[in-house]
Coordinates of C-alpha atoms in Angstrom, one line a residue:
M1 CA 44.4 122.0 188.5
E2 CA 48.1 121.6 188.4
K3 CA 50.1 124.5 189.6
N4 CA 52.1 125.0 186.3
N5 CA 48.9 125.1 184.3
N6 CA 47.3 127.5 186.7
K7 CA 50.1 129.9 186.1
Y8 CA 49.0 130.5 182.4
F9 CA 45.2 130.0 182.8
G10 CA 44.5 133.8 183.0
F11 CA 46.6 134.5 180.0
V12 CA 45.0 131.8 177.9
T13 CA 41.6 132.9 179.0
A14 CA 42.2 136.5 177.9
V15 CA 43.6 135.4 174.6
F16 CA 40.7 132.9 174.0
V17 CA 38.1 135.6 174.6
V18 CA 39.9 138.0 172.3
I19 CA 39.7 135.4 169.6
I20 CA 35.9 135.0 170.0
F21 CA 35.4 138.7 170.0
I22 CA 37.5 139.0 166.8
F23 CA 35.7 136.1 164.9
N24 CA 32.2 137.4 166.0
F25 CA 33.1 141.0 165.2
Y26 CA 30.8 141.0 162.2
H27 CA 27.8 139.8 164.0
L28 CA 24.3 140.8 162.7
N29 CA 22.1 139.9 165.5
Q30 CA 20.3 143.1 166.8
Q31 CA 22.8 145.4 164.9
G32 CA 19.9 147.2 163.1
T33 CA 18.7 148.3 166.5
Y34 CA 22.3 149.2 167.6
E35 CA 23.1 151.3 164.6
N36 CA 19.7 152.9 163.8
I37 CA 18.6 153.5 167.4
F38 CA 21.4 153.4 170.1
R39 CA 24.1 154.9 167.9
Q40 CA 21.7 157.4 166.2
I41 CA 20.5 158.6 169.6
A42 CA 24.0 159.1 170.8
V43 CA 24.8 161.2 167.6
N44 CA 21.6 163.3 168.1
V45 CA 22.4 164.0 171.9
I46 CA 26.0 165.1 170.8
D47 CA 24.5 167.2 168.1
G48 CA 22.2 168.9 170.4
K49 CA 19.0 167.3 169.0
G50 CA 18.1 165.6 172.2
Y51 CA 17.4 162.0 173.1
T52 CA 15.7 161.4 169.7
C53 CA 16.3 159.3 166.5
D54 CA 14.6 159.3 163.1
A55 CA 13.8 155.6 163.2
L56 CA 11.5 156.3 166.2
G57 CA 9.7 159.3 164.8
G58 CA 12.2 162.0 166.0
I59 CA 10.2 162.6 169.2
P60 CA 11.7 162.7 172.8
L61 CA 12.2 159.0 173.6
L62 CA 11.4 156.9 176.6
Y63 CA 12.7 153.9 174.9
P64 CA 15.5 152.7 174.9
L65 CA 16.8 153.3 178.4
W66 CA 19.8 155.3 178.6
G67 CA 22.2 153.0 180.2
Y68 CA 23.6 151.4 176.9
T69 CA 23.0 154.6 175.0
G70 CA 25.2 156.4 177.4
L71 CA 28.0 153.8 176.8
V72 CA 27.6 154.3 173.0
L73 CA 27.5 158.0 173.4
L74 CA 31.0 157.8 175.0
D75 CA 32.2 155.7 172.2
V76 CA 30.8 158.1 169.6
L77 CA 32.1 161.2 171.5
F78 CA 35.6 159.9 171.5
D79 CA 35.4 158.4 168.0
F80 CA 36.3 154.9 169.2
N81 CA 34.3 153.3 166.3
N82 CA 32.6 150.8 168.7
A83 CA 35.9 149.8 170.3
L84 CA 35.0 151.3 173.6
V85 CA 31.7 149.4 173.7
L86 CA 33.6 146.1 173.0
I87 CA 36.5 146.9 175.5
V88 CA 34.0 147.5 178.4
Q89 CA 32.2 144.2 177.5
Y90 CA 35.5 142.3 177.2
I91 CA 36.6 143.5 180.7
L92 CA 33.3 142.5 182.1
C93 CA 33.6 139.1 180.5
I94 CA 37.0 138.5 182.0
V95 CA 35.7 139.7 185.4
V96 CA 32.7 137.4 185.4
I97 CA 34.8 134.4 184.4
N98 CA 37.1 135.1 187.5
L99 CA 34.1 135.5 189.7
F100 CA 32.7 132.3 188.4
Y101 CA 35.6 130.3 189.8
K102 CA 35.5 132.2 193.1
T103 CA 31.7 131.7 193.5
Y104 CA 31.5 128.0 192.6
K105 CA 34.9 127.0 194.1
I106 CA 35.9 125.1 190.9
N107 CA 39.4 124.6 189.9
P108 CA 40.2 126.3 186.5
K109 CA 40.7 124.0 183.6
Y110 CA 41.4 124.8 180.0
R111 CA 38.3 122.8 178.8
H112 CA 36.1 125.1 180.7
L113 CA 36.8 127.8 178.0
L114 CA 34.7 125.9 175.7
Y115 CA 32.0 125.7 178.2
F116 CA 32.1 129.5 178.5
L117 CA 31.5 129.9 174.8
P118 CA 27.8 131.0 175.0
F119 CA 28.7 133.7 177.7
I120 CA 31.7 135.0 175.7
A121 CA 29.6 135.0 172.5
L122 CA 27.0 137.1 174.4
M123 CA 29.7 139.6 175.6
S124 CA 31.1 140.0 172.0
V125 CA 27.9 141.4 170.6
K126 CA 27.0 145.1 170.7
W127 CA 23.7 145.0 172.6
P128 CA 22.6 145.8 176.2
D129 CA 22.1 142.0 176.9
A130 CA 25.9 141.7 177.1
I131 CA 26.2 144.4 180.0
V132 CA 23.1 143.1 181.8
G133 CA 24.1 139.5 181.6
A134 CA 27.6 140.2 183.1
L135 CA 26.2 142.5 185.8
L136 CA 23.5 139.9 186.8
F137 CA 26.4 137.6 187.8
V138 CA 28.2 140.4 189.6
Y139 CA 24.8 141.1 191.4
G140 CA 24.4 137.5 192.5
Y141 CA 28.0 137.5 193.6
F142 CA 27.5 140.4 195.9
I143 CA 24.4 139.0 197.4
I144 CA 26.3 135.8 198.3
Q145 CA 29.2 137.8 199.8
S146 CA 26.6 139.7 201.9
L147 CA 25.3 136.4 203.4
R148 CA 28.6 134.7 204.0
E149 CA 29.1 134.2 207.7
N150 CA 30.7 130.9 207.7
G151 CA 34.3 129.9 207.1
K152 CA 35.4 126.8 205.3
N153 CA 34.5 124.5 208.3
G154 CA 31.2 126.2 209.1
Q155 CA 32.7 128.3 211.9
T156 CA 32.4 132.1 212.1
S157 CA 35.5 134.2 212.6
F158 CA 34.5 134.6 216.2
D159 CA 34.2 131.0 216.8
K160 CA 37.7 130.4 215.4
L161 CA 39.0 133.3 217.5
R162 CA 37.4 131.8 220.7
M163 CA 38.8 128.4 219.9
T164 CA 42.4 129.8 219.4
E165 CA 42.2 132.1 222.6
G166 CA 40.6 129.3 224.5
N167 CA 43.6 127.0 223.9
K168 CA 45.9 129.7 224.9
L169 CA 43.8 130.4 228.1
R170 CA 43.9 126.7 229.1
M171 CA 47.7 126.6 228.6
T172 CA 48.1 129.7 230.9
E173 CA 45.4 129.0 233.4
E174 CA 47.8 129.2 236.3
N175 CA 48.5 132.7 235.6
K176 CA 45.5 134.7 236.6
L177 CA 46.7 138.1 235.7
R178 CA 47.6 137.0 232.3
M179 CA 44.3 135.4 231.9
T180 CA 42.6 138.7 232.6
E181 CA 44.7 140.5 230.1
E182 CA 44.1 137.9 227.4
N183 CA 40.4 138.0 228.1
K184 CA 40.5 141.8 227.4
L185 CA 42.5 141.3 224.3
R186 CA 40.1 138.7 223.1
M187 CA 37.2 141.0 223.7
T188 CA 38.9 143.7 221.8
E189 CA 39.8 141.4 219.0
E190 CA 36.2 140.1 218.9
N191 CA 34.8 143.6 218.7
K192 CA 37.2 144.4 215.9
L193 CA 36.1 141.4 213.9
R194 CA 32.5 142.0 214.6
N195 CA 32.7 145.5 213.4
S196 CA 34.7 144.4 210.4
E197 CA 32.2 141.8 209.3
K198 CA 29.3 144.3 209.9
K199 CA 31.0 146.9 207.7
G200 CA 31.7 144.1 205.1
K201 CA 27.9 143.3 205.0
W202 CA 27.0 146.9 204.5
K203 CA 29.6 147.3 201.8
Y204 CA 28.2 144.3 199.9
M205 CA 24.7 145.6 200.3
L206 CA 25.8 148.9 198.9
F207 CA 27.5 147.3 196.0
T208 CA 24.5 145.0 195.3
G209 CA 22.2 148.1 195.2
I210 CA 24.6 149.9 192.8
V211 CA 24.8 147.0 190.5
L212 CA 21.1 146.4 190.4
G213 CA 20.6 150.2 189.8
I214 CA 22.9 150.0 186.8
I215 CA 21.1 146.9 185.5
L216 CA 17.8 148.7 185.7
N217 CA 19.2 151.7 183.8
F218 CA 19.9 149.1 181.0
R219 CA 16.8 146.8 181.2
T220 CA 13.9 147.5 183.6
E221 CA 12.6 144.1 183.2
Y222 CA 14.5 143.3 186.4
L223 CA 12.7 145.8 188.6
L224 CA 10.7 143.1 190.3
M225 CA 13.5 140.5 190.7
P226 CA 14.1 141.3 194.4
L227 CA 10.6 139.9 195.1
V228 CA 12.0 136.5 194.3
F229 CA 14.7 136.8 197.0
L230 CA 12.0 137.9 199.6
V231 CA 10.2 134.6 198.8
F232 CA 13.4 132.7 199.2
I233 CA 13.8 134.0 202.7
F234 CA 11.3 131.3 203.9
F235 CA 13.3 128.4 202.4
P236 CA 14.7 126.1 205.0
Q237 CA 18.3 126.5 203.6
M238 CA 18.0 130.2 204.5
K239 CA 17.7 129.4 208.3
G240 CA 20.0 131.8 210.2
K241 CA 20.4 134.0 207.2
R242 CA 16.9 135.2 206.7
R243 CA 17.4 138.6 208.4
Q244 CA 20.5 139.3 206.4
L245 CA 18.8 138.3 203.1
F246 CA 15.9 140.6 203.9
L247 CA 18.2 143.5 204.6
T248 CA 20.3 142.9 201.6
T249 CA 17.3 142.6 199.3
V250 CA 15.3 145.6 200.6
I251 CA 18.3 148.0 201.1
S252 CA 19.9 147.2 197.6
W253 CA 16.4 147.4 196.1
L254 CA 15.9 150.9 197.5
I255 CA 19.4 152.0 196.3
A256 CA 18.6 150.7 192.8
I257 CA 15.3 152.6 192.7
V258 CA 17.0 155.8 193.8
L259 CA 19.4 155.3 190.9
L260 CA 16.5 154.8 188.5
L261 CA 14.8 158.0 189.7
P262 CA 16.3 160.3 187.1
W263 CA 14.7 158.3 184.3
A264 CA 11.4 158.2 186.2
F265 CA 11.3 162.0 186.5
R266 CA 12.4 162.3 182.8
A267 CA 9.4 160.1 182.0
K268 CA 7.1 162.3 184.0
S269 CA 8.4 165.5 182.2
I270 CA 7.5 163.9 178.8
S271 CA 4.4 161.7 179.5
G272 CA 3.1 163.3 182.7
D273 CA 3.3 159.9 184.5
L274 CA 6.1 158.9 186.9
S275 CA 7.4 155.7 185.2
F276 CA 10.4 153.5 186.1
T277 CA 10.3 151.4 182.9
A278 CA 10.8 152.0 179.1
T279 CA 7.9 152.5 176.8
N280 CA 8.6 149.4 174.6
S281 CA 6.9 147.1 177.2
G282 CA 3.4 147.4 175.7
A283 CA 4.5 146.6 172.1
V284 CA 6.9 143.8 173.2
M285 CA 4.0 142.3 175.3
Y286 CA 1.7 142.4 172.3
L287 CA 4.1 141.0 169.9
S288 CA 5.2 138.2 172.2
M289 CA 1.7 136.9 172.2
G290 CA 2.2 136.1 168.6
Q291 CA 5.0 133.7 169.4
L292 CA 2.4 131.0 169.9
P293 CA 1.9 129.4 166.4
N294 CA -1.6 129.8 165.1
N295 CA -2.7 131.9 168.0
K296 CA -6.3 132.9 168.1
W297 CA -5.4 136.6 168.3
G298 CA -3.9 136.5 164.8
I299 CA -0.8 138.3 166.0
S300 CA 2.4 137.9 163.9
P301 CA 5.5 138.2 166.2
Y302 CA 7.3 140.7 164.0
D303 CA 8.3 144.3 164.6
K304 CA 6.4 145.1 161.4
T305 CA 3.2 144.3 163.2
V306 CA 3.4 147.0 165.8
Y307 CA 4.9 149.4 163.3
D308 CA 1.9 149.0 161.0
I309 CA -0.5 149.2 163.9
A310 CA 1.0 152.3 165.3
D311 CA 1.1 154.0 161.9
S312 CA -2.5 153.2 161.2
L313 CA -3.4 154.8 164.6
G314 CA -1.3 157.9 164.0
F315 CA 1.4 157.2 166.6
Q316 CA 4.8 158.5 165.7
S317 CA 6.4 155.3 166.9
P318 CA 5.1 152.0 168.4
Y319 CA 7.3 152.9 171.4
S320 CA 6.1 156.3 172.1
Y321 CA 4.3 156.6 175.5
Q322 CA 0.9 156.9 173.8
A323 CA 1.5 153.7 171.7
N324 CA 2.8 152.0 174.9
T325 CA -0.4 152.7 176.7
F326 CA -2.4 151.4 173.7
F327 CA -0.4 148.2 173.3
S328 CA -0.5 147.6 177.1
N329 CA -4.2 147.8 177.2
K330 CA -4.8 145.8 174.1
A331 CA -2.6 143.0 175.3
S332 CA -4.4 143.0 178.7
E333 CA -7.8 142.9 176.9
L334 CA -6.7 140.0 174.7
I335 CA -5.3 138.0 177.6
I336 CA -8.6 138.6 179.6
T337 CA -10.6 137.4 176.6
E338 CA -8.6 134.3 175.9
P339 CA -6.7 133.4 179.1
F340 CA -6.4 129.7 178.1
E341 CA -4.7 130.8 174.9
F342 CA -2.3 132.9 177.0
G343 CA -1.6 129.9 179.2
K344 CA -0.7 127.9 176.0
K345 CA 1.7 130.7 175.0
I346 CA 3.4 130.5 178.4
G347 CA 3.7 126.8 178.0
Y348 CA 5.1 127.2 174.5
N349 CA 7.8 129.7 175.7
F350 CA 8.6 127.4 178.6
F351 CA 9.3 124.4 176.3
S352 CA 11.2 126.7 173.9
I353 CA 13.6 127.3 176.7
W354 CA 14.4 123.6 177.0
K355 CA 14.8 122.9 173.3
G356 CA 16.1 126.3 171.9
G357 CA 19.7 126.4 173.2
V358 CA 21.6 129.6 173.5
Y359 CA 23.4 132.1 171.3
T360 CA 26.8 130.8 170.4
G361 CA 28.1 133.4 167.9
E362 CA 27.9 134.3 164.1
Y363 CA 31.5 133.3 163.2
A364 CA 30.8 132.6 159.5
N365 CA 30.3 136.3 159.0
Y366 CA 34.0 136.8 159.4
F367 CA 34.4 134.9 156.0
I368 CA 31.2 135.9 154.3
S369 CA 29.9 139.4 153.4
Q370 CA 26.9 140.7 155.1
N371 CA 24.7 140.8 152.0
R372 CA 25.6 137.1 151.2
R373 CA 24.9 136.0 154.9
Y374 CA 21.5 137.5 154.6
E375 CA 20.8 135.7 151.3
I376 CA 22.0 132.4 152.8
D377 CA 19.8 132.9 156.0
D378 CA 16.8 133.9 154.0
L379 CA 17.2 130.8 151.8
I380 CA 17.6 128.4 154.8
N381 CA 14.7 130.0 156.8
S382 CA 12.3 129.8 153.8
T383 CA 13.1 126.0 153.3
K384 CA 11.1 123.5 155.2
G385 CA 12.7 120.3 156.6
I386 CA 16.0 119.8 158.3
F387 CA 17.4 117.6 155.5
N388 CA 16.5 120.3 152.9
K389 CA 18.3 123.0 154.9
L390 CA 21.4 120.7 155.3
K391 CA 21.3 120.2 151.5
I392 CA 21.4 124.0 151.0
L393 CA 24.4 124.3 153.3
F394 CA 26.4 121.5 151.5
N395 CA 25.6 123.0 148.2
L396 CA 27.2 126.3 149.0
N397 CA 30.7 127.1 147.8
L398 CA 33.3 125.5 150.1
H399 CA 34.5 128.8 151.6
E400 CA 30.8 129.5 152.5
S401 CA 29.6 126.1 153.5
I402 CA 32.4 125.3 156.0
P403 CA 32.2 128.4 158.3
V404 CA 28.3 128.2 158.2
I405 CA 28.3 124.5 159.1
I406 CA 30.8 125.0 161.9
E407 CA 28.6 127.9 163.3
K408 CA 25.5 125.9 163.1
F409 CA 27.3 122.8 164.6
L410 CA 28.3 124.8 167.6
Q411 CA 24.8 126.2 168.1
G412 CA 23.4 122.6 167.7
V413 CA 25.9 121.2 170.3
F414 CA 24.8 123.6 173.0
I415 CA 21.1 122.6 172.6
P416 CA 21.4 119.4 174.5
I417 CA 24.1 121.0 176.8
V418 CA 21.6 123.7 177.9
F419 CA 19.0 121.1 178.3
L420 CA 21.3 119.0 180.6
L421 CA 22.2 122.1 182.6
L422 CA 18.5 122.8 183.1
V423 CA 18.0 119.2 184.4
L424 CA 21.0 119.4 186.6
F425 CA 19.6 122.7 188.0
V426 CA 16.4 121.1 189.0
L427 CA 18.2 118.1 190.5
S428 CA 20.6 120.3 192.4
Y429 CA 17.7 121.4 194.7
Y430 CA 17.6 117.8 196.2
K431 CA 21.4 117.5 196.3
Q432 CA 23.0 117.7 199.8
K433 CA 25.2 120.7 200.0
D434 CA 27.1 122.6 202.7
D435 CA 25.9 126.0 203.9
Y436 CA 28.0 128.0 201.5
M437 CA 26.7 126.0 198.4
N438 CA 23.2 126.3 199.6
I439 CA 23.6 130.1 199.6
V440 CA 25.1 130.0 196.1
F441 CA 22.5 127.8 194.7
L442 CA 19.6 129.7 196.1
V443 CA 20.9 133.1 194.9
G444 CA 21.6 131.6 191.4
A445 CA 18.1 130.0 191.5
A446 CA 16.3 133.1 192.2
I447 CA 17.9 134.9 189.3
I448 CA 17.2 131.9 187.0
L449 CA 13.6 131.5 188.0
Y450 CA 12.9 135.2 187.5
K451 CA 14.4 135.2 184.1
V452 CA 12.6 132.0 183.1
A453 CA 9.3 133.5 184.4
T454 CA 9.8 136.8 182.3
V455 CA 10.7 134.8 179.2
C456 CA 7.5 132.6 179.7
L457 CA 5.3 135.6 180.4
V458 CA 6.6 137.9 177.9
Q459 CA 9.1 137.2 175.1
Y460 CA 11.3 134.2 174.3
E461 CA 14.5 134.5 172.3
Y462 CA 17.2 132.0 172.7
R463 CA 19.7 134.8 173.5
H464 CA 17.7 135.6 176.6
I465 CA 18.9 132.4 178.2
N466 CA 22.6 133.5 177.7
S467 CA 22.0 136.0 180.6
I468 CA 21.6 133.2 183.1
Y469 CA 23.9 130.8 181.4
M470 CA 26.8 131.1 183.9
F471 CA 24.4 130.4 186.9
L472 CA 23.3 127.3 185.0
L473 CA 26.8 126.3 184.2
G474 CA 28.0 126.7 187.7
T475 CA 25.1 124.9 189.2
G476 CA 25.4 122.1 186.7
M477 CA 29.2 121.6 187.1
T478 CA 29.1 121.5 190.9
T479 CA 26.2 119.0 190.9
F480 CA 27.7 116.9 188.3
T481 CA 31.1 116.7 189.9
S482 CA 29.6 116.0 193.3
K483 CA 27.8 113.1 191.9
I484 CA 30.9 111.6 190.5
R485 CA 32.8 112.0 193.8
S486 CA 29.9 110.5 195.7
K487 CA 30.4 107.3 193.4
E488 CA 34.1 107.1 193.9

């Protein structure tokens, strides 16, 4: 990028992100959960009523996790009126965009801001996915840093020092005394560099563990993600770095589990069992099986389903630990009874990833009232056929139709873009890369594949792909640009 443009890129990025946050301020996605659960729990904690909320039976809760609730609690405590939550997410958004360029070695360009739209949209919504999506990238960045041993030319810092000192020694070979002194100096400098790099690796391992620990206190679905990195140790691209990847993975995993222990002990005090996860997993697993259309289990993938079942069985909430045990056992029983049906459900979710796109924002809500937006969405969702849906949009009042059409257009544009990024991700495995980019690709691939696996096995929502979007974008951009350069 040209130097004069680089000067203003950071400022333009900051302003662009603010604009997206402003126009998506009236988002409705998951805001019932935010207001009625996260915010209500925060209010009850401050009022001395404990970790409870009326919407979930007023009982001591083991769902949701207290990571995002803690952030909301600070917002409520200091009367920020949601501003603190959005400020934290804004800062994380800017940080990740900067790390994106550092990680993928891509020169910043203004058009990239449009590519970042799904990630910025994710960060502009009040939901745990925003914090987790940002921290996943930070987690990957720290793993990459812990594995970096080579310089730009594939030489370690020790190699570079030896070459430099070697040249000096050849030039001063006649002076034996000076050669001895310089040998001592070289050994001293090498030891300093070795100790410095060793400390750096431990530093990044510690950072990796802390970030993973924070993620797990927001969403425990990532608890088993380090297992993917342990599998990736055996990839040929990891030759020479297997020991370091093993150490980084295991040590950071242990640190993360330690940071999750307070939640586990709290779970034991309430349910009697030491549990590292939230108690919504059973209900989510059961509901997600209903995502397969016309499934043999007869499950409808709506929250009302588990609420009705919980109520009929006398559970105070579908997310109580008793209900969690019931739904977990029920889901397992149904899967064992109809394993082929569950396989179809996995396949359905997998293909939904390819054709579903990502969340890109709800900008029409800036111009339309909440109740009116619900009316429009209900009308569109109850209408069959794409042309009939379009007819509804074009028949709206102009001040309603234009923002809704633009919003839907943006969402539609990113469906083929995400499909292309997924294709480029697959192709990038076979693309020749240098040592550094091999590390970057494999770290990103581990996180992407883990997320895809959880989405296929459990629940698919297009917003879930936003969490790995920056990894897909980085891999896609580097693969695409390298193909262009190879043809030149």
